[in-house]
Coordinates of C-alpha atoms and ligand atoms in Angstrom, one line a residue:
M535 CA -194.4 23.6 -17.9
M536 CA -197.9 23.2 -19.5
G537 CA -198.6 23.0 -23.2
P538 CA -200.0 25.9 -25.0
F539 CA -203.3 27.4 -23.9
C540 CA -206.5 26.4 -25.8
N541 CA -210.1 27.2 -25.0
E542 CA -212.3 24.8 -23.2
P543 CA -214.9 23.3 -25.6
M544 CA -218.6 24.0 -25.1
T545 CA -220.8 21.1 -24.2
D546 CA -223.0 19.9 -27.1
F547 CA -226.5 19.6 -25.5
S548 CA -228.0 18.2 -28.7
L549 CA -226.5 14.9 -27.5
A550 CA -228.8 13.0 -25.1
D551 CA -225.8 11.9 -22.9
N552 CA -224.7 15.4 -22.3
R553 CA -228.3 16.5 -21.5
R554 CA -228.5 13.7 -19.0
L555 CA -225.3 14.9 -17.3
L556 CA -226.6 18.4 -16.7
E557 CA -230.1 17.1 -15.7
T558 CA -228.5 14.8 -13.1
A559 CA -226.3 17.7 -11.8
L560 CA -229.4 19.9 -11.5
D561 CA -231.1 17.2 -9.4
D562 CA -228.0 16.5 -7.3
I563 CA -227.4 20.0 -6.2
K564 CA -230.9 20.2 -4.8
K565 CA -229.7 17.8 -2.0
T566 CA -227.5 20.7 -0.7
Y567 CA -230.0 23.5 -1.1
G568 CA -230.2 25.6 2.1
Q569 CA -226.7 24.8 3.3
L570 CA -224.9 27.3 5.4
Y571 CA -221.9 29.2 3.9
P572 CA -219.8 30.8 6.6
L573 CA -217.2 33.5 6.2
L574 CA -213.7 32.2 5.7
I575 CA -211.0 34.4 7.1
G576 CA -207.5 33.0 7.6
G577 CA -208.8 29.5 7.0
R578 CA -211.2 29.9 9.9
E579 CA -215.0 29.5 9.3
I580 CA -216.9 32.2 11.0
V581 CA -220.7 32.3 11.4
P582 CA -221.8 35.8 12.4
E583 CA -225.3 36.7 13.5
N584 CA -226.2 38.3 10.3
M585 CA -227.2 35.8 7.5
K586 CA -228.7 36.3 4.0
H587 CA -230.6 33.8 1.9
S588 CA -229.4 33.3 -1.7
I589 CA -232.4 32.6 -3.8
N590 CA -233.3 31.2 -7.2
P591 CA -234.3 34.1 -9.5
A592 CA -236.6 31.8 -11.5
R593 CA -238.4 30.6 -8.3
H594 CA -237.9 33.2 -5.7
G595 CA -239.5 31.1 -3.0
E596 CA -236.5 28.7 -3.3
T597 CA -233.5 29.2 -1.0
L598 CA -230.3 27.9 -2.4
G599 CA -228.0 28.7 0.5
V600 CA -227.8 30.7 3.8
V601 CA -224.8 33.0 3.6
A602 CA -222.9 34.7 6.4
Q603 CA -222.7 38.5 6.1
A604 CA -219.5 40.2 7.3
D605 CA -219.8 43.4 9.3
R606 CA -217.3 46.2 9.2
K607 CA -215.2 44.7 12.0
R608 CA -214.9 41.3 10.2
A609 CA -214.1 43.1 6.9
A610 CA -211.3 45.0 8.5
E611 CA -209.9 41.9 10.1
S612 CA -210.0 40.0 6.8
V613 CA -207.6 42.6 5.3
D614 CA -205.2 42.3 8.3
I615 CA -205.2 38.5 7.9
A616 CA -204.7 38.7 4.2
A617 CA -201.7 41.0 4.8
A618 CA -200.1 38.5 7.2
A619 CA -200.7 35.7 4.7
F620 CA -199.0 37.7 2.0
E621 CA -195.7 37.3 3.8
H622 CA -195.6 33.6 3.0
W623 CA -197.6 33.5 -0.2
K624 CA -195.4 36.0 -2.0
R625 CA -192.4 33.6 -1.4
V626 CA -194.0 30.6 -3.0
D627 CA -192.4 29.7 -6.4
P628 CA -194.6 31.2 -9.1
A629 CA -194.6 27.9 -11.0
A630 CA -196.1 26.2 -8.0
R631 CA -198.7 28.9 -7.7
A632 CA -199.5 28.3 -11.4
R633 CA -199.8 24.5 -10.8
T634 CA -202.5 25.3 -8.2
L635 CA -204.5 27.0 -10.9
Y636 CA -204.0 24.1 -13.3
K637 CA -205.1 21.7 -10.7
A638 CA -208.2 23.8 -9.9
A639 CA -208.9 23.9 -13.7
A640 CA -208.7 20.1 -13.8
L641 CA -211.1 19.7 -10.8
L642 CA -213.5 22.2 -12.3
R643 CA -213.4 20.4 -15.7
R644 CA -214.3 17.2 -13.9
R645 CA -217.2 18.9 -12.0
K646 CA -218.2 21.1 -14.9
H647 CA -221.9 20.2 -14.9
E648 CA -222.2 20.6 -11.1
F649 CA -220.9 24.2 -11.3
S650 CA -223.1 24.9 -14.4
A651 CA -226.1 23.6 -12.4
W652 CA -225.4 26.1 -9.6
L653 CA -225.2 28.8 -12.3
V654 CA -228.6 27.8 -13.6
A655 CA -230.0 27.9 -10.1
E656 CA -228.4 30.9 -8.6
A657 CA -227.9 33.2 -11.6
G658 CA -230.8 32.1 -13.7
K659 CA -228.6 31.1 -16.6
T660 CA -229.8 28.9 -19.4
W661 CA -227.9 25.6 -20.0
V662 CA -225.8 27.1 -22.8
E663 CA -225.0 30.3 -20.9
A664 CA -224.1 28.4 -17.8
D665 CA -221.9 26.0 -19.7
G666 CA -220.1 29.0 -21.3
D667 CA -219.6 30.6 -17.9
T668 CA -218.0 27.4 -16.5
A669 CA -215.8 26.9 -19.6
E670 CA -214.6 30.5 -19.3
A671 CA -213.7 30.0 -15.7
I672 CA -211.6 27.0 -16.7
D673 CA -210.0 29.1 -19.4
F674 CA -209.1 31.9 -17.0
L675 CA -207.4 29.4 -14.6
E676 CA -205.4 27.8 -17.5
Y677 CA -204.6 31.1 -19.1
Y678 CA -203.4 33.0 -16.0
G679 CA -201.4 30.0 -14.9
R680 CA -199.4 30.2 -18.1
E681 CA -199.2 34.0 -17.9
A682 CA -197.7 33.7 -14.4
E683 CA -195.1 31.3 -15.7
R684 CA -194.3 33.7 -18.6
L685 CA -194.0 36.8 -16.4
C686 CA -192.6 35.6 -13.1
V687 CA -189.2 34.9 -14.6
P688 CA -186.4 37.4 -15.3
Q689 CA -187.5 39.5 -18.3
P690 CA -185.3 40.3 -21.3
L691 CA -183.0 43.4 -20.9
V692 CA -180.3 45.1 -22.9
R693 CA -176.9 43.9 -21.6
I694 CA -174.0 46.1 -20.8
P695 CA -170.4 45.1 -19.9
G696 CA -169.5 45.0 -16.2
E697 CA -172.9 44.8 -14.7
D698 CA -175.5 42.0 -14.1
N699 CA -179.0 43.4 -14.5
E700 CA -182.2 41.5 -13.7
W701 CA -185.8 42.6 -14.1
T702 CA -188.5 40.6 -12.4
Y703 CA -192.1 41.1 -11.5
V704 CA -193.0 40.9 -7.9
P705 CA -196.5 40.8 -6.3
L706 CA -198.2 43.9 -4.9
G707 CA -199.9 42.8 -1.6
V708 CA -203.5 42.5 -0.5
G709 CA -206.1 42.8 -3.2
I710 CA -209.8 43.5 -2.7
V711 CA -211.7 41.5 -5.3
I712 CA -215.3 42.7 -6.0
P713 CA -216.9 40.8 -8.9
P714 CA -220.4 41.2 -10.4
W715 CA -223.2 38.6 -10.3
N716 CA -223.6 38.2 -14.1
F717 CA -220.6 35.9 -14.6
P718 CA -220.6 34.6 -11.1
L719 CA -218.1 31.9 -11.9
A720 CA -216.0 33.1 -14.8
I721 CA -215.4 36.7 -13.8
M722 CA -215.2 36.0 -10.1
A723 CA -212.7 33.1 -10.7
G724 CA -210.7 35.1 -13.2
M725 CA -210.4 38.1 -11.0
T726 CA -209.5 36.0 -8.0
A727 CA -207.1 33.6 -9.6
S728 CA -205.2 36.3 -11.5
A729 CA -204.5 38.2 -8.3
V730 CA -203.5 35.1 -6.4
V731 CA -201.3 33.5 -9.1
A732 CA -199.3 36.7 -9.3
G733 CA -198.4 36.2 -5.6
N734 CA -201.0 38.4 -3.9
T735 CA -203.5 37.5 -1.2
V736 CA -207.1 38.4 -1.6
V737 CA -210.2 39.5 0.2
L738 CA -213.0 38.2 -2.1
K739 CA -216.3 40.0 -1.6
P740 CA -218.7 38.0 -3.8
A741 CA -221.7 39.7 -5.5
S742 CA -224.7 39.7 -3.1
A743 CA -226.9 37.7 -5.6
T744 CA -224.4 34.9 -6.3
P745 CA -222.4 34.0 -3.2
V746 CA -223.0 30.3 -3.3
V747 CA -221.1 29.8 -6.6
A748 CA -218.3 31.9 -5.2
A749 CA -218.1 29.9 -1.9
R750 CA -218.0 26.7 -3.9
F751 CA -215.2 28.0 -6.1
V752 CA -213.1 29.0 -3.0
R753 CA -213.6 25.4 -1.7
L754 CA -212.4 24.1 -5.0
M755 CA -209.3 26.2 -4.8
H756 CA -208.5 24.7 -1.4
E757 CA -209.0 21.2 -2.8
A758 CA -206.5 22.2 -5.5
G759 CA -204.0 22.9 -2.7
L760 CA -204.2 26.7 -2.2
P761 CA -203.3 27.6 1.4
E762 CA -206.5 28.5 3.2
D763 CA -205.4 32.0 4.2
V764 CA -204.7 33.2 0.6
I765 CA -208.3 33.9 -0.2
Q766 CA -210.5 35.4 2.5
F767 CA -214.2 34.7 1.6
V768 CA -216.1 37.8 2.9
P769 CA -219.7 38.0 1.6
G770 CA -221.6 41.1 2.7
S771 CA -223.4 44.1 1.5
G772 CA -221.2 46.2 -0.7
G773 CA -222.8 49.3 0.7
E774 CA -221.9 48.3 4.3
I775 CA -218.4 46.8 4.0
G776 CA -217.1 48.1 0.7
D777 CA -215.7 51.3 2.1
V778 CA -213.9 49.5 4.9
L779 CA -212.2 47.1 2.5
I780 CA -211.2 49.9 0.1
D781 CA -210.1 52.4 2.7
H782 CA -208.0 50.0 4.7
P783 CA -204.4 51.2 4.8
L784 CA -203.1 47.6 4.1
T785 CA -205.2 47.3 0.9
R786 CA -202.8 47.5 -2.0
F787 CA -205.1 47.2 -4.9
V788 CA -208.8 46.8 -5.8
S789 CA -210.0 44.6 -8.6
F790 CA -213.5 45.6 -9.4
T791 CA -216.0 44.6 -12.1
G792 CA -219.5 46.1 -11.9
S793 CA -221.5 49.2 -12.5
M794 CA -220.0 52.6 -13.4
E795 CA -221.5 54.2 -10.4
V796 CA -219.9 51.9 -7.9
G797 CA -216.7 51.7 -9.9
L798 CA -216.2 55.5 -9.9
R799 CA -216.9 55.6 -6.2
I800 CA -214.1 53.1 -5.6
V801 CA -211.7 55.0 -7.8
E802 CA -212.3 58.1 -5.7
R803 CA -212.0 56.4 -2.3
A804 CA -208.9 54.5 -3.2
A805 CA -207.2 57.7 -4.2
R806 CA -207.3 59.1 -0.7
L807 CA -204.2 58.4 1.4
Q808 CA -205.2 56.8 4.7
P809 CA -203.1 57.1 7.9
G810 CA -200.4 54.4 7.8
Q811 CA -200.8 53.7 4.1
R812 CA -197.5 53.5 2.3
W813 CA -198.4 53.2 -1.4
I814 CA -200.7 54.5 -4.1
K815 CA -203.6 52.0 -4.4
R816 CA -204.1 50.6 -7.8
V817 CA -207.7 50.2 -9.1
I818 CA -208.5 47.9 -11.9
A819 CA -212.1 48.7 -12.9
E820 CA -214.2 47.0 -15.5
L821 CA -217.5 48.8 -15.8
G822 CA -220.7 49.0 -17.7
G823 CA -221.6 49.4 -21.4
K824 CA -224.3 50.7 -23.7
D825 CA -223.2 48.5 -26.6
A826 CA -224.4 49.0 -30.2
I827 CA -224.7 46.9 -33.3
V828 CA -224.5 49.0 -36.5
V829 CA -226.2 47.6 -39.6
D830 CA -225.1 49.1 -42.9
R831 CA -227.4 49.2 -46.0
D832 CA -225.7 46.4 -47.9
A833 CA -225.0 44.1 -45.0
D834 CA -226.2 40.5 -44.8
L835 CA -229.5 41.5 -43.1
A836 CA -230.4 37.9 -42.0
A837 CA -227.0 37.5 -40.2
A838 CA -227.2 41.0 -38.7
S839 CA -230.7 40.4 -37.4
L840 CA -229.7 37.1 -35.8
G841 CA -226.6 38.8 -34.3
I842 CA -228.7 41.5 -32.8
V843 CA -231.1 39.1 -31.2
Q844 CA -228.4 36.8 -29.8
S845 CA -226.5 39.8 -28.4
A846 CA -229.5 41.6 -27.0
F847 CA -231.4 38.7 -25.4
G848 CA -228.7 36.1 -24.5
Y849 CA -228.8 35.8 -20.7
A850 CA -231.8 38.2 -20.7
G851 CA -229.6 41.1 -21.8
Q852 CA -227.6 40.9 -18.6
K853 CA -224.1 41.0 -20.1
C854 CA -221.9 44.0 -20.1
S855 CA -221.3 43.3 -23.7
A856 CA -225.1 42.9 -24.6
C857 CA -226.4 44.8 -27.6
S858 CA -228.9 47.4 -26.2
R859 CA -228.9 49.6 -29.3
A860 CA -229.4 48.5 -32.9
I861 CA -228.4 51.4 -35.1
I862 CA -229.7 50.7 -38.5
H863 CA -229.2 52.5 -41.9
A864 CA -232.5 54.1 -42.9
D865 CA -232.6 52.2 -46.2
V866 CA -232.8 48.9 -44.4
Y867 CA -234.4 50.0 -41.1
E868 CA -237.9 48.6 -41.7
E869 CA -236.6 45.2 -43.0
V870 CA -234.1 44.7 -40.1
T871 CA -236.5 45.7 -37.4
E872 CA -239.1 43.3 -38.8
R873 CA -236.6 40.5 -39.0
V874 CA -235.3 41.2 -35.4
T875 CA -238.9 41.3 -34.1
A876 CA -239.8 38.0 -35.8
L877 CA -236.7 36.2 -34.5
T878 CA -237.4 37.6 -31.0
K879 CA -241.0 36.4 -31.0
R880 CA -239.7 32.8 -31.4
L881 CA -237.6 32.9 -28.2
T882 CA -238.8 30.7 -25.4
I883 CA -239.0 32.4 -22.0
G884 CA -239.1 30.4 -18.9
D885 CA -237.3 28.3 -16.3
P886 CA -233.7 28.1 -17.3
A887 CA -233.4 24.6 -15.6
L888 CA -235.4 23.3 -18.6
H889 CA -233.4 22.5 -21.7
G890 CA -234.7 24.6 -24.6
T891 CA -235.3 27.8 -22.7
D892 CA -233.8 30.7 -24.5
V893 CA -234.4 33.5 -22.0
G894 CA -234.5 33.0 -18.2
P895 CA -235.3 35.5 -15.4
V896 CA -233.5 38.7 -14.5
I897 CA -231.4 38.5 -11.4
D898 CA -233.6 40.0 -8.6
R899 CA -236.4 42.3 -7.6
A900 CA -234.3 45.5 -7.9
A901 CA -233.3 44.6 -11.4
Y902 CA -236.9 43.7 -12.3
N903 CA -238.2 47.0 -11.0
K904 CA -235.5 49.0 -12.7
I905 CA -236.2 47.3 -16.0
R906 CA -239.9 47.9 -15.6
Q907 CA -239.3 51.6 -15.3
Y908 CA -237.3 51.6 -18.6
V909 CA -240.0 49.5 -20.4
T910 CA -242.6 52.0 -19.3
A911 CA -240.4 55.0 -20.3
G912 CA -239.5 53.2 -23.6
K913 CA -243.2 53.0 -24.6
Q914 CA -243.2 56.8 -24.5
Q915 CA -239.8 57.2 -26.2
G916 CA -240.6 55.0 -29.2
R917 CA -242.8 52.3 -30.8
L918 CA -243.2 49.0 -29.0
L919 CA -242.5 46.2 -31.6
T920 CA -242.7 43.2 -29.2
G921 CA -242.5 42.3 -25.6
G922 CA -243.2 44.7 -22.7
G923 CA -244.7 42.0 -20.6
M924 CA -243.4 41.2 -17.1
D925 CA -244.3 38.6 -14.5
D926 CA -242.8 38.3 -11.0
G927 CA -245.3 35.7 -9.7
A928 CA -242.8 32.9 -9.4
G929 CA -239.6 34.4 -10.7
Y930 CA -238.4 37.7 -12.1
F931 CA -239.4 37.3 -15.8
V932 CA -239.3 40.0 -18.4
E933 CA -240.3 39.5 -22.0
P934 CA -237.6 40.4 -24.6
T935 CA -238.7 43.9 -25.5
I936 CA -237.9 45.9 -28.6
I937 CA -238.7 49.6 -28.9
A938 CA -238.2 51.2 -32.4
D939 CA -237.7 54.8 -33.5
V940 CA -235.9 55.7 -30.3
D941 CA -234.0 59.1 -30.3
S942 CA -230.3 58.5 -29.7
Q943 CA -230.4 60.9 -26.7
A944 CA -233.4 59.2 -25.0
S945 CA -232.7 57.5 -21.7
L946 CA -233.5 54.1 -23.4
A947 CA -230.5 54.8 -25.8
Q948 CA -228.1 56.3 -23.2
D949 CA -228.5 54.4 -19.9
E950 CA -227.3 50.9 -19.1
I951 CA -230.6 49.0 -18.4
F952 CA -229.0 45.6 -18.0
G953 CA -232.1 43.6 -19.1
P954 CA -233.8 42.3 -22.2
V955 CA -234.6 45.7 -23.7
L956 CA -233.4 46.7 -27.2
A957 CA -233.7 50.2 -28.6
C958 CA -233.7 50.5 -32.4
I959 CA -232.3 53.8 -33.8
R960 CA -232.6 54.9 -37.4
A961 CA -229.4 56.4 -38.9
D962 CA -229.3 58.6 -42.0
D963 CA -226.1 57.1 -43.3
F964 CA -223.1 55.0 -42.2
G965 CA -221.2 58.0 -40.8
H966 CA -224.3 59.1 -38.8
A967 CA -224.6 55.5 -37.4
L968 CA -221.0 55.6 -36.1
A969 CA -221.5 59.0 -34.6
I970 CA -224.6 57.7 -32.7
A971 CA -222.7 54.5 -31.7
N972 CA -220.0 56.6 -30.1
D973 CA -222.3 59.1 -28.4
T974 CA -222.7 57.6 -24.9
P975 CA -220.3 57.8 -21.9
Y976 CA -219.4 54.1 -22.4
G977 CA -217.1 52.3 -24.9
L978 CA -217.2 48.6 -24.1
T979 CA -218.2 46.5 -27.1
G980 CA -219.8 47.1 -30.5
A981 CA -220.3 45.4 -33.8
V982 CA -220.7 46.4 -37.4
Y983 CA -222.5 44.4 -40.1
S984 CA -221.3 45.6 -43.6
N985 CA -220.1 44.0 -46.8
R986 CA -218.1 47.1 -47.9
R987 CA -214.4 47.1 -47.0
E988 CA -214.1 50.9 -46.8
R989 CA -217.0 51.0 -44.2
L990 CA -215.4 48.4 -42.1
E991 CA -212.1 50.2 -42.2
L992 CA -213.8 53.5 -41.3
A993 CA -215.4 51.7 -38.3
R994 CA -212.1 50.1 -37.3
D995 CA -210.7 53.7 -37.1
L996 CA -213.7 55.6 -35.6
F997 CA -215.8 53.2 -33.5
H998 CA -214.4 53.9 -30.1
V999 CA -214.8 50.7 -28.1
G1000 CA -212.5 48.2 -26.4
N1001 CA -213.9 45.2 -28.3
L1002 CA -215.2 45.8 -31.8
Y1003 CA -216.6 42.9 -33.9
F1004 CA -217.3 42.8 -37.6
N1005 CA -220.1 40.7 -39.1
R1006 CA -220.6 38.8 -35.9
K1007 CA -222.4 39.4 -32.6
C1008 CA -220.9 41.6 -29.9
T1009 CA -221.0 39.1 -27.1
G1010 CA -219.1 35.9 -26.4
A1011 CA -215.5 37.1 -25.9
L1012 CA -213.1 34.1 -25.6
V1013 CA -210.2 34.1 -23.2
G1014 CA -206.9 34.5 -25.1
V1015 CA -208.8 35.1 -28.3
H1016 CA -210.6 38.3 -27.5
P1017 CA -208.9 40.1 -24.5
F1018 CA -211.8 42.0 -23.0
G1019 CA -212.3 45.5 -21.6
G1020 CA -213.7 48.9 -22.4
F1021 CA -212.8 52.5 -23.1
N1022 CA -214.2 55.7 -21.6
L1023 CA -216.5 55.1 -18.6
S1024 CA -216.5 51.4 -19.3
G1025 CA -213.4 51.0 -17.3
T1026 CA -209.7 51.0 -17.2
D1027 CA -209.5 48.8 -20.3
S1028 CA -207.9 46.1 -18.2
K1029 CA -208.3 43.5 -21.0
A1030 CA -209.2 40.4 -19.0
G1031 CA -208.0 37.2 -20.7
G1032 CA -205.2 39.0 -22.5
P1033 CA -201.4 39.2 -22.2
D1034 CA -201.5 42.7 -20.5
Y1035 CA -203.8 41.6 -17.7
L1036 CA -201.6 39.8 -15.1
I1037 CA -199.0 42.6 -15.0
Q1038 CA -201.6 44.8 -13.3
F1039 CA -201.3 42.7 -10.2
M1040 CA -197.5 43.0 -10.1
Q1041 CA -194.7 45.5 -10.0
G1042 CA -191.4 45.3 -11.9
K1043 CA -188.2 45.3 -9.8
V1044 CA -184.8 45.8 -11.4
V1045 CA -181.6 44.7 -9.5
S1046 CA -178.3 45.9 -10.9
E1047 CA -175.0 44.4 -9.7
R1048 CA -171.6 45.8 -10.6
M1049 CA -169.4 42.8 -11.6
Ligands
NAD929 P1 -222.7 46.5 -9.0 O1 -221.8 47.7 -9.3 O2 -224.0 46.8 -8.4 O3 -222.0 45.5 -8.0 C1 -220.7 44.9 -8.3 C2 -220.1 44.5 -7.0 O4 -219.9 45.7 -6.2 C3 -220.9 43.6 -6.2 O5 -220.1 42.6 -5.6 C4 -221.5 44.5 -5.2 O6 -221.9 43.9 -4.0 C5 -220.4 45.5 -4.9 N1 -220.7 46.8 -4.4 C6 -221.9 47.4 -4.4 N2 -221.8 48.6 -3.7 C7 -220.5 48.7 -3.3 C8 -219.7 49.7 -2.6 N3 -220.2 50.9 -2.2 N4 -218.4 49.5 -2.4 C9 -217.8 48.3 -2.8 N5 -218.5 47.3 -3.5 C10 -219.8 47.6 -3.7 O7 -222.8 45.7 -10.4 P2 -223.6 44.4 -10.7 O8 -225.0 44.7 -10.7 O9 -223.1 43.3 -9.8 O10 -223.0 44.0 -12.1 C11 -223.5 44.5 -13.3 C12 -222.6 45.6 -13.8 O11 -221.3 45.0 -14.0 C13 -223.1 46.2 -15.1 O12 -222.9 47.5 -15.1 C14 -222.2 45.5 -16.1 O13 -222.0 46.2 -17.3 C15 -220.9 45.4 -15.3 N6 -220.0 44.4 -15.8 C16 -218.9 44.8 -16.5 C17 -218.0 43.9 -17.1 C18 -216.8 44.3 -17.8 O14 -215.9 43.4 -18.1 N7 -216.6 45.6 -18.1 C19 -218.3 42.5 -16.9 C20 -219.4 42.1 -16.2 C21 -220.3 43.1 -15.7

């Protein structure tokens, strides 16, 4: 039994020794650039004809790895093999499954900077963001290991004379795990490890932009002692193999994190009973956001402005929790927008491999083009305060962009852009600000800056989001501290990193024996 969970500390890069560790790791990983990453199905490496290059978004001429792409036949086969593996994995002692996660956490902790370096290269994360991603992955492994130990033992029941009753959680079966690219280690590892530690087997289809990080994590799990047929590593185009994986009659559940559009499609497909299917498929969906920070008239305006900038432009706005709307009380609107603009102009944009870069590239050309459309539209929908520049010469760089005086119904204020674009919206009063904040199809994160207790209490009641923060930024949820997941079309509120999460990958069985 392990001691109580505590969060992995962040690396202090103000110390030269720590800076050297990451610099060395960034150099070391270059020696393996271009390596081949096969499919891994039933522990067997498969190299199909179709391959795809994973590239560095900060230098799109640089290939990081050559990754096998599964076709529909391989995808179907991976579910069959996962179903066969389930028969032995479900019988493994849950405590032993948990120990595999603890071992993986220990290995990852030892190789922290190596994984962070891959996150810098493949996802374009700055040092601090990459370090946070790796720390969160360690946290998920440690946390879900303990959760399995807590839940996979008989649960408390009311006793009656003459009967012995036992309630235990048993695993579900084969899970399709489809993570996004924006937390290519933490979210991917959390989704995979939670399903596996609960006793399920998994087909992991990594995000197309970040398969190398995922492949390396799967290897790490094997080093930690996970049997090789428990996770099938099946990279490929979601559009091509997604339906095969979800429709397969042996698929028992789908754990998806990504956009609302793809998530809703999965929910719909998974609801259709397929020939031979013997259960109702479960879908755990964590989707997008259009997150807002509300600034009240008597808030600490310096703190609010800093919180907005950190939440809007950390990882170039590519977090589901990113602030993309600043909703500001009319009395302080000019001052806050000026402060936010001044802080934003100080950000350093550039190669995330360099210490001191604040904002790296966006993930790929499709994201770059999509963001460009919103920046162009935004200039029509409001007043450009800063940014608007873009450069895809070497990598996919977008300047942090702020558009003021945006109408709350404009596309800039309604659509998830997923880039460094902030819409500032003027509110007549605090109630109006909350109404605007709630007026999108999403409900993931939000923050309120106010120094008045009654306003915070009003927001506590009315601001309809899964993760609400007061007088702090709306990004940076910590495992165990801020269980994470959203309302409305932001998902099934699965609360990753919280005590309700693991149960979603299990079902409760009650056995009653007459004595
Ligand atoms: P995406 O929906 O484009 O892709 C997510 C995953 O789905 C990828 O692995 C992709 O290959 C796969 N996919 C694509 N089409 C598919 C299909 N037809 N069938 C099955 N799988 C398919 O999202 P993304 O661009 O990778 O990630 C960004 C999105 O994720 C944003 O909307 C963001 O808000 C959201 N997100 C949400 C959370 C959360 O906790 N709520 C966390 C991180 C990211």
